Structures are given as C-alpha cells and as structure tokens.
Short mmCIF file of C-alpha atoms and ligand atoms in Angstrom, two decimals:
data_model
loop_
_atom_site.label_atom_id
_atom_site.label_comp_id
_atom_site.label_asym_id
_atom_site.label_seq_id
_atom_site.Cartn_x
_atom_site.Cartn_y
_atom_site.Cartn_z
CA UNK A 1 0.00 0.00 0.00
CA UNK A 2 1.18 3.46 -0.76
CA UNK A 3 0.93 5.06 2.56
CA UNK A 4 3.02 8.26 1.24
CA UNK A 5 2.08 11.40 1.10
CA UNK A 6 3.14 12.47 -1.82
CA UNK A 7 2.55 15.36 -4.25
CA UNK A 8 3.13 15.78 -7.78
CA UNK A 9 3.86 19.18 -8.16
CA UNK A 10 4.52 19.84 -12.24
CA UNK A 11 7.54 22.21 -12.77
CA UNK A 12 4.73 23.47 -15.28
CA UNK A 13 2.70 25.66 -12.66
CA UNK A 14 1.24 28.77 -13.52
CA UNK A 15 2.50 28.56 -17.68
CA UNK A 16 -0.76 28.13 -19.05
CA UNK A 17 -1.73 24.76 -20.96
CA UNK A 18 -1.65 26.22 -24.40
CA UNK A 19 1.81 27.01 -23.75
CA UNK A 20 2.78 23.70 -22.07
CA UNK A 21 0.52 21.20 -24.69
CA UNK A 22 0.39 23.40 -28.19
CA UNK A 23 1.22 20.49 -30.55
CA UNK A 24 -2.01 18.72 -29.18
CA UNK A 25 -4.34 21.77 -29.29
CA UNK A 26 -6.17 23.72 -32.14
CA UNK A 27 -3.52 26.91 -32.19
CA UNK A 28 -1.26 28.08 -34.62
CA UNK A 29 1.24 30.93 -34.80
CA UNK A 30 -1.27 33.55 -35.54
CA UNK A 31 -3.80 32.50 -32.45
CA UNK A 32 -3.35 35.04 -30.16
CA UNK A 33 -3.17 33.21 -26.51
CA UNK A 34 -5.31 34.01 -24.02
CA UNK A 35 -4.30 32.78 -20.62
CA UNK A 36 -4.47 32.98 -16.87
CA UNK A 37 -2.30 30.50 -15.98
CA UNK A 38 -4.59 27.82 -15.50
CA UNK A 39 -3.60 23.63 -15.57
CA UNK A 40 -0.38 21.99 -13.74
CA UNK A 41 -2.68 21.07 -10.77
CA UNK A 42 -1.37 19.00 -8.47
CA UNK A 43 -1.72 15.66 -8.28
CA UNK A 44 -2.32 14.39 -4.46
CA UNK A 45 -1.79 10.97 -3.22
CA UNK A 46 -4.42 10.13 -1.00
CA UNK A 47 -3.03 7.44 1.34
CA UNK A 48 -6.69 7.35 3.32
CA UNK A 49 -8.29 6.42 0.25
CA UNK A 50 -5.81 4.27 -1.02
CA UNK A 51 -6.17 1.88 2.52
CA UNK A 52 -10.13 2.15 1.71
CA UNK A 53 -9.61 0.55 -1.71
CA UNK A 54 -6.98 -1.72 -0.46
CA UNK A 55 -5.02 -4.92 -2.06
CA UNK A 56 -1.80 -2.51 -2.97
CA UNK A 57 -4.04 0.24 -4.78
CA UNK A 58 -2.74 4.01 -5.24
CA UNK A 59 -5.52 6.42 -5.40
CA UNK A 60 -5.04 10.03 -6.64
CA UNK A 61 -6.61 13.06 -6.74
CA UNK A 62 -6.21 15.70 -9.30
CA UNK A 63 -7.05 18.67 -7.60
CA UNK A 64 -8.92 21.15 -10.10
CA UNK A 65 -9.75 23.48 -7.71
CA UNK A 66 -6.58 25.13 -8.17
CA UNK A 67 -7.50 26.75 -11.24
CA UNK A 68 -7.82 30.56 -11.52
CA UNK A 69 -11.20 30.11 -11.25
CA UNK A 70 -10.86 27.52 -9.10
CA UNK A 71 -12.40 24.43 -11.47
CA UNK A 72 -11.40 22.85 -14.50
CA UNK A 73 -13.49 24.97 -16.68
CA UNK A 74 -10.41 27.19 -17.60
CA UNK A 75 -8.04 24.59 -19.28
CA UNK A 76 -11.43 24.56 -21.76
CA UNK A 77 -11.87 28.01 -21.66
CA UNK A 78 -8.57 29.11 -22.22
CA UNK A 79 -8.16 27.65 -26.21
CA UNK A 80 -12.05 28.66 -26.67
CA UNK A 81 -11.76 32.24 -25.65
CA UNK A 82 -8.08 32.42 -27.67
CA UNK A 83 -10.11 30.80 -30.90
CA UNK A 84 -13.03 33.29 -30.50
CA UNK A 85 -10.55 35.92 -30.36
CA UNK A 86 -8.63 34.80 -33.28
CA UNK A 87 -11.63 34.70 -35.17
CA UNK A 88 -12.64 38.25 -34.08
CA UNK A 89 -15.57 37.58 -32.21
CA UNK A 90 -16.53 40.20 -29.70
CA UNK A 91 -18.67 38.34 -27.71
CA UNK A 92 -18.66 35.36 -25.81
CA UNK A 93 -22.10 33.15 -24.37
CA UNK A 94 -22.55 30.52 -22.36
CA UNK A 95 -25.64 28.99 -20.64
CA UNK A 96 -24.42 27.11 -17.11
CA UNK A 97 -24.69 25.84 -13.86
CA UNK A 98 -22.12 28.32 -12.42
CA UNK A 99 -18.39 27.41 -12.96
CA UNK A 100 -18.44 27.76 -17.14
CA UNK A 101 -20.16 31.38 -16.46
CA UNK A 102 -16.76 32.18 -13.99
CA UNK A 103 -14.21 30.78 -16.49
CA UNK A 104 -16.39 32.78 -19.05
CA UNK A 105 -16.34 35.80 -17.73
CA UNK A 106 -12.83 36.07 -16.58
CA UNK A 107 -10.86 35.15 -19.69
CA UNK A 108 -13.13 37.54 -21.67
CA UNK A 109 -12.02 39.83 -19.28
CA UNK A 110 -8.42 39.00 -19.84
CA UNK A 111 -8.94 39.00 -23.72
CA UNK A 112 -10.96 42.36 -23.70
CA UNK A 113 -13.95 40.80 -25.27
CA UNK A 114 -17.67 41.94 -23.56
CA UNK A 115 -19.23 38.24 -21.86
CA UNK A 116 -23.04 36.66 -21.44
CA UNK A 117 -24.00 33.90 -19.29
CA UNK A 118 -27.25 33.03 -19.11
CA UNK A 119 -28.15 30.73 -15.63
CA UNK A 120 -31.13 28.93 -14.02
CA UNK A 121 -32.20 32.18 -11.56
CA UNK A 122 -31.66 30.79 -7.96
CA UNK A 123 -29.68 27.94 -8.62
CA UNK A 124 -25.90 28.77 -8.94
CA UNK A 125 -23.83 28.77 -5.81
CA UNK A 126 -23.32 32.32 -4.94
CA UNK A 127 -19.63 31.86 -5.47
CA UNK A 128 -20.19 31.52 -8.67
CA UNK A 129 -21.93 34.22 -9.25
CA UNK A 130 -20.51 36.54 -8.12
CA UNK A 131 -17.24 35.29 -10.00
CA UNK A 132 -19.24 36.77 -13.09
CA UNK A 133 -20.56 39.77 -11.43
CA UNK A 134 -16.34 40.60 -10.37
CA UNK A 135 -15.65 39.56 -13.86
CA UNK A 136 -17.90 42.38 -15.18
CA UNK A 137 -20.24 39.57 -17.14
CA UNK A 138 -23.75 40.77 -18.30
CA UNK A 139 -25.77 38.22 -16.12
CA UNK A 140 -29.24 37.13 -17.42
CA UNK A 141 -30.66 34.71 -15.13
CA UNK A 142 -33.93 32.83 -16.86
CA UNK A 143 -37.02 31.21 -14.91
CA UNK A 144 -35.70 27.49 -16.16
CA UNK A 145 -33.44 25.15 -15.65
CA UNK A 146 -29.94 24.82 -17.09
CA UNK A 147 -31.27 22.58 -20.07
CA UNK A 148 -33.09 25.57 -20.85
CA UNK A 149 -30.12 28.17 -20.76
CA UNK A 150 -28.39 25.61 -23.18
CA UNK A 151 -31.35 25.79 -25.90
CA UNK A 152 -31.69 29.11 -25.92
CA UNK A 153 -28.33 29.86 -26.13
CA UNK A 154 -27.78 27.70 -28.89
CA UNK A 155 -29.83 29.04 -30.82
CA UNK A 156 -28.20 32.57 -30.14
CA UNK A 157 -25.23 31.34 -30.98
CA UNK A 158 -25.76 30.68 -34.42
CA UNK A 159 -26.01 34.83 -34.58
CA UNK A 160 -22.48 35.89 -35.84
CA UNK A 161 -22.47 38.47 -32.67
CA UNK A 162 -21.70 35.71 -30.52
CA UNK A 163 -19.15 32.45 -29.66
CA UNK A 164 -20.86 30.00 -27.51
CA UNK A 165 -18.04 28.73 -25.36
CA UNK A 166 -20.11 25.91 -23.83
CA UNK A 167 -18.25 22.04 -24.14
CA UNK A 168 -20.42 22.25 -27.26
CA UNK A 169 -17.54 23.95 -28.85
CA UNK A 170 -14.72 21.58 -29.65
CA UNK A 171 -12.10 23.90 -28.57
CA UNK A 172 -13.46 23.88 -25.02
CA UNK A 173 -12.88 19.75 -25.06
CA UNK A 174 -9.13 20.35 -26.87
CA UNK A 175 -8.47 22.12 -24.10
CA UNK A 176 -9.76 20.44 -20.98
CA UNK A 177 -7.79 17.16 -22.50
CA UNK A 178 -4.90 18.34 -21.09
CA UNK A 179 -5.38 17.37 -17.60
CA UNK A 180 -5.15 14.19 -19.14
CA UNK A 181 -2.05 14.48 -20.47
CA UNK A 182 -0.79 16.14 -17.45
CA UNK A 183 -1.71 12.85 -15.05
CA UNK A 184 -0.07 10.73 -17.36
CA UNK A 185 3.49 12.89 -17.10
CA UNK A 186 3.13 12.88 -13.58
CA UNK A 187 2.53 8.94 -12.76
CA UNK A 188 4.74 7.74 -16.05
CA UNK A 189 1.64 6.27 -17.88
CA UNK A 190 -2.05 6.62 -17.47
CA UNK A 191 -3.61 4.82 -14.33
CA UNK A 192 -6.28 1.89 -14.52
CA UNK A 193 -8.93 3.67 -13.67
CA UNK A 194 -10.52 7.34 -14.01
CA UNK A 195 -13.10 8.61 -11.92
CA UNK A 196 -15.02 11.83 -12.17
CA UNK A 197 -18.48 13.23 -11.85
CA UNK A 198 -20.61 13.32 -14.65
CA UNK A 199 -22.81 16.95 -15.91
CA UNK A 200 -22.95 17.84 -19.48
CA UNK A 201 -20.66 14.57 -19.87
CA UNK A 202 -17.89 17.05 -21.70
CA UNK A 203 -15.31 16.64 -19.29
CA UNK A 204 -15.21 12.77 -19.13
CA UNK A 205 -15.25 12.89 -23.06
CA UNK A 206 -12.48 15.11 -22.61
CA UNK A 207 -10.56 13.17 -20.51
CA UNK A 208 -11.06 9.99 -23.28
CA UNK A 209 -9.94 12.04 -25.82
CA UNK A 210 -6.60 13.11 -24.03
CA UNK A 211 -5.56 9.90 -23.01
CA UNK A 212 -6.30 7.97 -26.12
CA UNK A 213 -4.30 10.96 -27.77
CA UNK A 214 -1.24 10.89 -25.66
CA UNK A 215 -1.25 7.23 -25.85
CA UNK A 216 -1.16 7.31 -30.31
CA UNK A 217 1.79 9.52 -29.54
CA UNK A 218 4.23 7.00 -27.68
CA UNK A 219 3.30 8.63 -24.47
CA UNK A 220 1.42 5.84 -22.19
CA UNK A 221 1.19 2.31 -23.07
CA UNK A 222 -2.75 2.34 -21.58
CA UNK A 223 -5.61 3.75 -21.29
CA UNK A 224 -7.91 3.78 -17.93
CA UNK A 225 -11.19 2.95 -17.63
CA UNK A 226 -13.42 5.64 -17.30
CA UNK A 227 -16.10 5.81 -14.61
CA UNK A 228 -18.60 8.90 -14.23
CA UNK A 229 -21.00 9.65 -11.36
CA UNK A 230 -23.91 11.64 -11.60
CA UNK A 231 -26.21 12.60 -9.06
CA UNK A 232 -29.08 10.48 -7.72
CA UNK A 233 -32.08 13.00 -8.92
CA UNK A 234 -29.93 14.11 -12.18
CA UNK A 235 -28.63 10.89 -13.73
CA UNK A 236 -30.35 10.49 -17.64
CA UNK A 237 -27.50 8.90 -18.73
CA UNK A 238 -27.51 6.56 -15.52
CA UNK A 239 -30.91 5.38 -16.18
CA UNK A 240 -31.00 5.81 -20.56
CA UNK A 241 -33.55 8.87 -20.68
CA UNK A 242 -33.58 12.41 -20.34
CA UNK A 243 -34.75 13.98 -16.66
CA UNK A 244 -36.97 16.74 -17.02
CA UNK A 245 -36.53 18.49 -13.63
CA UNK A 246 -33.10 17.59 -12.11
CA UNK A 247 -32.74 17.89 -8.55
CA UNK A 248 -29.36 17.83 -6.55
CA UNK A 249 -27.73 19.76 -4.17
CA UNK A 250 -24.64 19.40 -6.11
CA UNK A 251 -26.05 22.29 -8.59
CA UNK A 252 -22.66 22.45 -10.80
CA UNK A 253 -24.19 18.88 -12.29
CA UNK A 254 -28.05 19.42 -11.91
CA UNK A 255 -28.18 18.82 -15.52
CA UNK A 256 -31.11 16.50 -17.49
CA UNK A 257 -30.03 16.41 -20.81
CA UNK A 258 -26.30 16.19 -21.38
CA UNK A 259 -24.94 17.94 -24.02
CA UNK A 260 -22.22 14.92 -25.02
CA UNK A 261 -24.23 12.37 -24.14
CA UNK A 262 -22.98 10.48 -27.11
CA UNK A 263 -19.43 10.72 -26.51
CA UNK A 264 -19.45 10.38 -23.18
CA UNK A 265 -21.39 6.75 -23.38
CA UNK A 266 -18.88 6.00 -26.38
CA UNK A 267 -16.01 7.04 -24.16
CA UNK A 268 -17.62 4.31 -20.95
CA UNK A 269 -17.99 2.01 -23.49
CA UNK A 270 -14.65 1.74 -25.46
CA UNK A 271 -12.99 1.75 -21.74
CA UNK A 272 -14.84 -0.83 -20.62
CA UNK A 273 -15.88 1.72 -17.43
CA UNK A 274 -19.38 2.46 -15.71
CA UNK A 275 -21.49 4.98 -15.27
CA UNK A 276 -23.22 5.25 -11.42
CA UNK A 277 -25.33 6.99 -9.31
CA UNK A 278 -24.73 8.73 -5.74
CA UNK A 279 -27.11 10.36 -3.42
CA UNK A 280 -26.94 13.80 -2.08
CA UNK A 281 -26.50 12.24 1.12
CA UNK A 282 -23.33 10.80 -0.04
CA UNK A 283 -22.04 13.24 -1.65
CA UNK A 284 -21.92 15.42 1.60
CA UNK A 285 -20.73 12.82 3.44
CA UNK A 286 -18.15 12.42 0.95
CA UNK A 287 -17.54 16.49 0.81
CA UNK A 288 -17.29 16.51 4.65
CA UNK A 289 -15.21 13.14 4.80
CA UNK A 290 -12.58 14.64 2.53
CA UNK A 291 -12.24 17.87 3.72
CA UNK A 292 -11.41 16.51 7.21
CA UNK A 293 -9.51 13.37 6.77
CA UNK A 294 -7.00 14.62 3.40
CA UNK A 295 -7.59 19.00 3.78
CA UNK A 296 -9.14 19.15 0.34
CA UNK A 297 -12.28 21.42 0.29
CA UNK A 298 -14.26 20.36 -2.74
CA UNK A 299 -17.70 22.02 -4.09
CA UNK A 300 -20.46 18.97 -3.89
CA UNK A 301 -19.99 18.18 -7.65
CA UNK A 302 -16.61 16.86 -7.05
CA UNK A 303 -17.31 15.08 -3.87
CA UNK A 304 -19.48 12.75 -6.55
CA UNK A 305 -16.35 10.56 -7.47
CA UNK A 306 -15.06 9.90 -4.21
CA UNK A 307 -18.93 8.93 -2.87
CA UNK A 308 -18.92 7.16 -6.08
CA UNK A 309 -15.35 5.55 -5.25
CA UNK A 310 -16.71 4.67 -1.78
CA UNK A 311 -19.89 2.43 -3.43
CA UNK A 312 -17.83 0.56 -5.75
CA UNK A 313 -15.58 -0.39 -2.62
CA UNK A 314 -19.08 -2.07 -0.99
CA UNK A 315 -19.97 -4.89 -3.32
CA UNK A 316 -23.14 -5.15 -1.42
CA UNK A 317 -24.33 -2.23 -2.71
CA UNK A 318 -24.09 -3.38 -6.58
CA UNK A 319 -22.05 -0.67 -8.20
CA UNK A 320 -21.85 -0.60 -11.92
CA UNK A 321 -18.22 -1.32 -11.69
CA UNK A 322 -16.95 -3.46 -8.45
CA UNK A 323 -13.50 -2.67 -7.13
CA UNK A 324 -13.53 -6.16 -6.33
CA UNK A 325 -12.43 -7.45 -9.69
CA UNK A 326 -9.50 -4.86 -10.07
CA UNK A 327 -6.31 -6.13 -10.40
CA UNK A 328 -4.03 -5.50 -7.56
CA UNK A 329 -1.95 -2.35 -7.24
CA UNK A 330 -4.16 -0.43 -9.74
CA UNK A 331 -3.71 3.27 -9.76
CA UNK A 332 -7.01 4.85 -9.60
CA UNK A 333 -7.16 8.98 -10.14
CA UNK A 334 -10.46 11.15 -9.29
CA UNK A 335 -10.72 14.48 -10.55
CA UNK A 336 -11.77 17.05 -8.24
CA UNK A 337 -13.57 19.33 -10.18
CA UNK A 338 -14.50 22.47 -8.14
CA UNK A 339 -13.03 24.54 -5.12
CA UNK A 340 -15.54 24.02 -2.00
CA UNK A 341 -15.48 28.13 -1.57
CA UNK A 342 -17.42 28.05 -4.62
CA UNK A 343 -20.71 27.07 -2.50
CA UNK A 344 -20.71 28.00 0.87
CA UNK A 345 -24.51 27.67 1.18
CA UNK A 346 -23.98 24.04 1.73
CA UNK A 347 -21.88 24.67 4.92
CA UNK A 348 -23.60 27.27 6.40
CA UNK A 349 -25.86 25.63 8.83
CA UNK A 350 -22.88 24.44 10.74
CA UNK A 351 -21.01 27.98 10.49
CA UNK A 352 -24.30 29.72 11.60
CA UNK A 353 -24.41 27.83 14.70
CA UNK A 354 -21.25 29.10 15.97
CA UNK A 355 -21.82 31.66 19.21
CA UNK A 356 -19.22 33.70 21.08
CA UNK A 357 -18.16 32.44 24.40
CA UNK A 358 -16.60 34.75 27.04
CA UNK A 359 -13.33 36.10 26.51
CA UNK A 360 -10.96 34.35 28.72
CA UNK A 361 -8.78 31.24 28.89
CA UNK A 362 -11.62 29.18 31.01
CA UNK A 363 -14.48 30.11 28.64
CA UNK A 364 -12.20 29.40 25.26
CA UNK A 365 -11.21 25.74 26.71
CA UNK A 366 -14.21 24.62 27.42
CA UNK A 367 -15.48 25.43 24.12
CA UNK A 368 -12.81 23.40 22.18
CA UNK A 369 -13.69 20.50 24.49
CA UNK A 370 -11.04 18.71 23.51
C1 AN7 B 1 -17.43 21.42 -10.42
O1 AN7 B 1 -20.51 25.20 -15.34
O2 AN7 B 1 -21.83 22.32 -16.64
O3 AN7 B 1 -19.73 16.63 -17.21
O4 AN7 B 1 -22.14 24.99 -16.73
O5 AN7 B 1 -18.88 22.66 -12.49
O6 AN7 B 1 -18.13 18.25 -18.22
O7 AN7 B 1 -20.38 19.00 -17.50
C2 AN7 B 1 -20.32 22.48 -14.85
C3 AN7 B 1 -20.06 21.17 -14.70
C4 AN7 B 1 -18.29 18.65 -12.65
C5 AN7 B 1 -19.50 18.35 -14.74
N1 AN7 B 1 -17.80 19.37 -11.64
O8 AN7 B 1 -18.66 18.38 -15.86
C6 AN7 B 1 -21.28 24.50 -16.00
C7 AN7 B 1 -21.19 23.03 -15.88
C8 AN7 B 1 -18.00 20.70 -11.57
C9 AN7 B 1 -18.72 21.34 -12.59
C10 AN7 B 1 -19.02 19.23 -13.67
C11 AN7 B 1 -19.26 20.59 -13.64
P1 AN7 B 1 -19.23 18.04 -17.29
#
C-alpha cells in the first residue's frame, strides 16, 4: 500500500496549458493566446483512500480546484476564448450551472472581449456568481433550468455576434484534454482507472480524448477505464432517458439532458468503465469526509467521485463497476472538479451555529472541548 504522502507538483505551474501542450491543441502561430495561468494542478496521493480501496491500490486526486477560477473549466476556456478571439468575435455566451459562467467571464475579461451567461435564476452557488458579477459579465438569469439556458443559447449562438463557449464547442474539449495528459506525465503512464463526476458529460469525453491521444503519440502504453457519477435525482444517462426536472444539491451537475451524451457513453464504453449513481446524502458525506480526513475542500460536484469511489468499494451495494475485480496495485485517479469556496450555502448551517463564548482562557477551553 502506498501510505506516502506524496505530491506531484509539475515544474509546469502557472505557464498556461496552451503554452505547455500546443502540438495537441487547435492553435497556430497567428492564435493570439489568451491565458491565466490555469492547468499543472497538483496531483495528491491520498493514502486514506488508497487503505479504503486496499489490495496494494494508489488512489489520486487531481485537484482542479486550483485553477484561476478555481475548477477545470479554464483549461477549456482558455483555447475557446483564444479561438473566438482569433476569429474576431466580440462576444462570448454561455448557458451554465455556475463554474463555465466564472471561467467565461474572466478570460473575456483578460482577452478584452464583452461576456453573457445566461443561468437557471436561484440555482448557482453564490460563489459563482458573483465570479461573473467581479468579472464584469452581463448576467441574465432565466425562470428554467440549465437545459433551458443551453437551448436558448444555442440558438443565439448561431447569430455571428456571438461564440458560444459551452463544451459544445470543440475547442473547449481540446483544451480540458490536457489534464489528461498532465496525469499521465506525472505517474509515467495513465492509471487503470478514471473517476469523475458526470454533468454535461464534456469533461469525461475530454478526458477519453486526451488519453487515447497521448497514448497514439508514444506517451502511455494504456488507457484507464473511465467511470462517471452523476447525481441520484440528475442521472439520464444513468438510467437511458432524459430527466426533465433535475434535482441535486450538487447544482454544478443538476443537468437532465447532457450535451455529449454520445461521446461520453462512447467514451464508458470503449474503456470498458461504468457509469453510477450517488445520493446527495453521499455526496456530503463524501464532501465533509474529505475535507477533514485529506484537507481538500471540494464544491459537492466533485465530492461525486469519491462517494462514487466509496460504493464501488461495498460490493453489497451493486455498483456498476466493483472494485472487487480490479487487479491488484491499480492506480485509480479522481478528478476534483471544483473549489468548496465556490458554494458556501452548503456549509452554512454548521457555520451559523457558531456563538461567542466569554473572553478568557476558562471560557475558550471549554469550548474546544477537547
Ligand atoms: C465542479 O458550469 O456544466 O460533465 O455549466 O462545475 O463536463 O459538465 C459544470 C459542470 C463537474 C460536470 N464538476 O462536468 C457549468 C457546468 C464541476 C462542474 C461538472 C461541472 P461536465
């Protein structure tokens, strides 16, 4: 068991993944790039986790957060908003659940190009939002869901006044493909298994795409299997059929009708992976769990995997893929999407409960308690 606790801290911090990955991304001489930094996130052994799963296994996480807008929307964003710009658009849209309208609005701030985001009104964790009020983002919130925003602005995209920079556009995949890559130069070759949560299903296409790239290029000599989670009440591709109204606290993947749906089920299939299902409940418990026991403070979304990781360790509980029948000393990695500062609303209750004691030595002891 790899009881280490080791980080993988890339040399590549802070240089932008444009910069770092060019030869695998849609730029050329003339793009002009426009970047904030984003990708070389660390990748963090957890040795906790690792003792969960057992039988010699290494898991990782690859900690997204650590993105300038704190999620991995920004390795995406930063080749879409660069192509936009290249093309001379002025304006950039995107409909979203909160962390594509922050990555939005910020590198069209950087690039000096005016932003939309159009968002399900009460629904977006107020981090987010007010990432693309700071921005300076022209916020439109609609009396719908996110499936909504998407159709509508879909159809304003096709208006030459506007790039829509959702995972819809291919340069937003390109781009998030390199945390792929990035996982693969840090362990030496790809792991056995991939786990992240599952929304518009662009990021676990993404991640497909990268590592069957890197691999055609001499880089790995495999390719993991890759297993998405999506929430209990928001899971269409979980049970085959679109989900009118979606319901989860984890409101970064409260989504019923997945934008790659196709791709993502193409990229399950040819890795012979799973698609599951966790509960709210779990996914707190899984928030809370890994907050306190490895001091990573995820947003709910990205607590999915690691609830997710936690089923498939139970084979009572019949996950879609049983960490029973993995070979020994598999390395598993689970992306981390999202910071946790992104939503406090879902810790709140506990902070609101705090009350001032008296202010002396006595008073302040007996309120630790320890
Ligand atoms: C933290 O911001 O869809 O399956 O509009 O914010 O690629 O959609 C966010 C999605 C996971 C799911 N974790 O990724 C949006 C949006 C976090 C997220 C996902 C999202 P995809």
């Amino acid at each position: 068991m790899n009881t280490s606790q080791e980080i993988q801290v890339t040399p590549h911090r802070g240089r932008g993944v444009i910069a770092r990955y060019r030869e695998f991304l849609p730029v050329s001489d003339s793009t002009p790039i426009v970047s904030l930094g984003e990708g070389g996130t660390p990748l963090i052994s957890s040795p906790r986790l690792s003792a969960i799963v057992g039988r010699g296994c290494e898991v990782h996480l690859k900690y997204e957060g650590l993105n300038p807008t704190c999620s991995f929307k920004d390795r995406g964003m930063t080749v879409a908003v660069s192509k936009a710009v290249e093309g001379g658009t002025l304006a950039v849209i995107c409909a979203s659940t909160g962390n594509t309208s922050a990555s939005a609005a910020a590198y069209a701030a950087r690039a000096g190009i005016r932003c939309a985001v159009v968002l399900p009104a009460g629904k977006i964790a107020s981090g987010k939002l007010l990432q693309a009020f700071a921005y300076g983002a022209k916020v439109v919130a609609i009396e719908g869901n996110f499936d909504d925003a998407l159709r509508i602005v879909r159809r304003l995209g096709a208006r030459d006044d506007f790039a829509i920079v959702n995972s819809i556009n291919p340069d937003r995949i390109a781009g998030q493909k390199t945390a792929a890559f990035e996982i693969v130069d840090d362990l030496g070759d790809a792991p056995d298994l991939h786990l992240l949560p599952l929304g518009n299903a662009g990021n676990i296409s993404a991640y497909w795409a990268g590592y069957r790239e890197y691999r055609d290029a001499g880089n790995s000599t495999r390719s993991p299997a890759m297993i998405g989670f999506e929430a209990a009440g928001a899971a269409p591709m979980f049970h085959g059929r679109v989900v009118e109204n979606p319901e989860t606290i984890a409101s970064a993947i409260r989504i019923g009708n997945p934008a790659s749906w196709e791709t993502a089920d193409r990229a399950v299939r040819d890795s012979h992976g799973a698609i599951d299902i966790v509960t709210d409940d779990e996914i707190l418990a899984a928030q809370q769990w890994l907050a306190t026991q490895e001091g990573i403070f995820v947003e709910p979304a990205s607590a999915a995997p690691i609830a997710g990781l936690f089923k498939c360790c139970e084979p009572a509980r019949s996950p879609a893929y049983s960490f029973a029948q993995i070979p020994e000393g598999s390395r598993i990695v689970c992306t981390v999407t999202g910071h946790g500062l992104k939503d406090p609303e879902v810790m709140m209750d506990r902070v609101m409960k705090l009350t001032a004691v008296a202010p002396n030595e006595e008073a302040v002891l007996r309120a630790i308690g320890f």
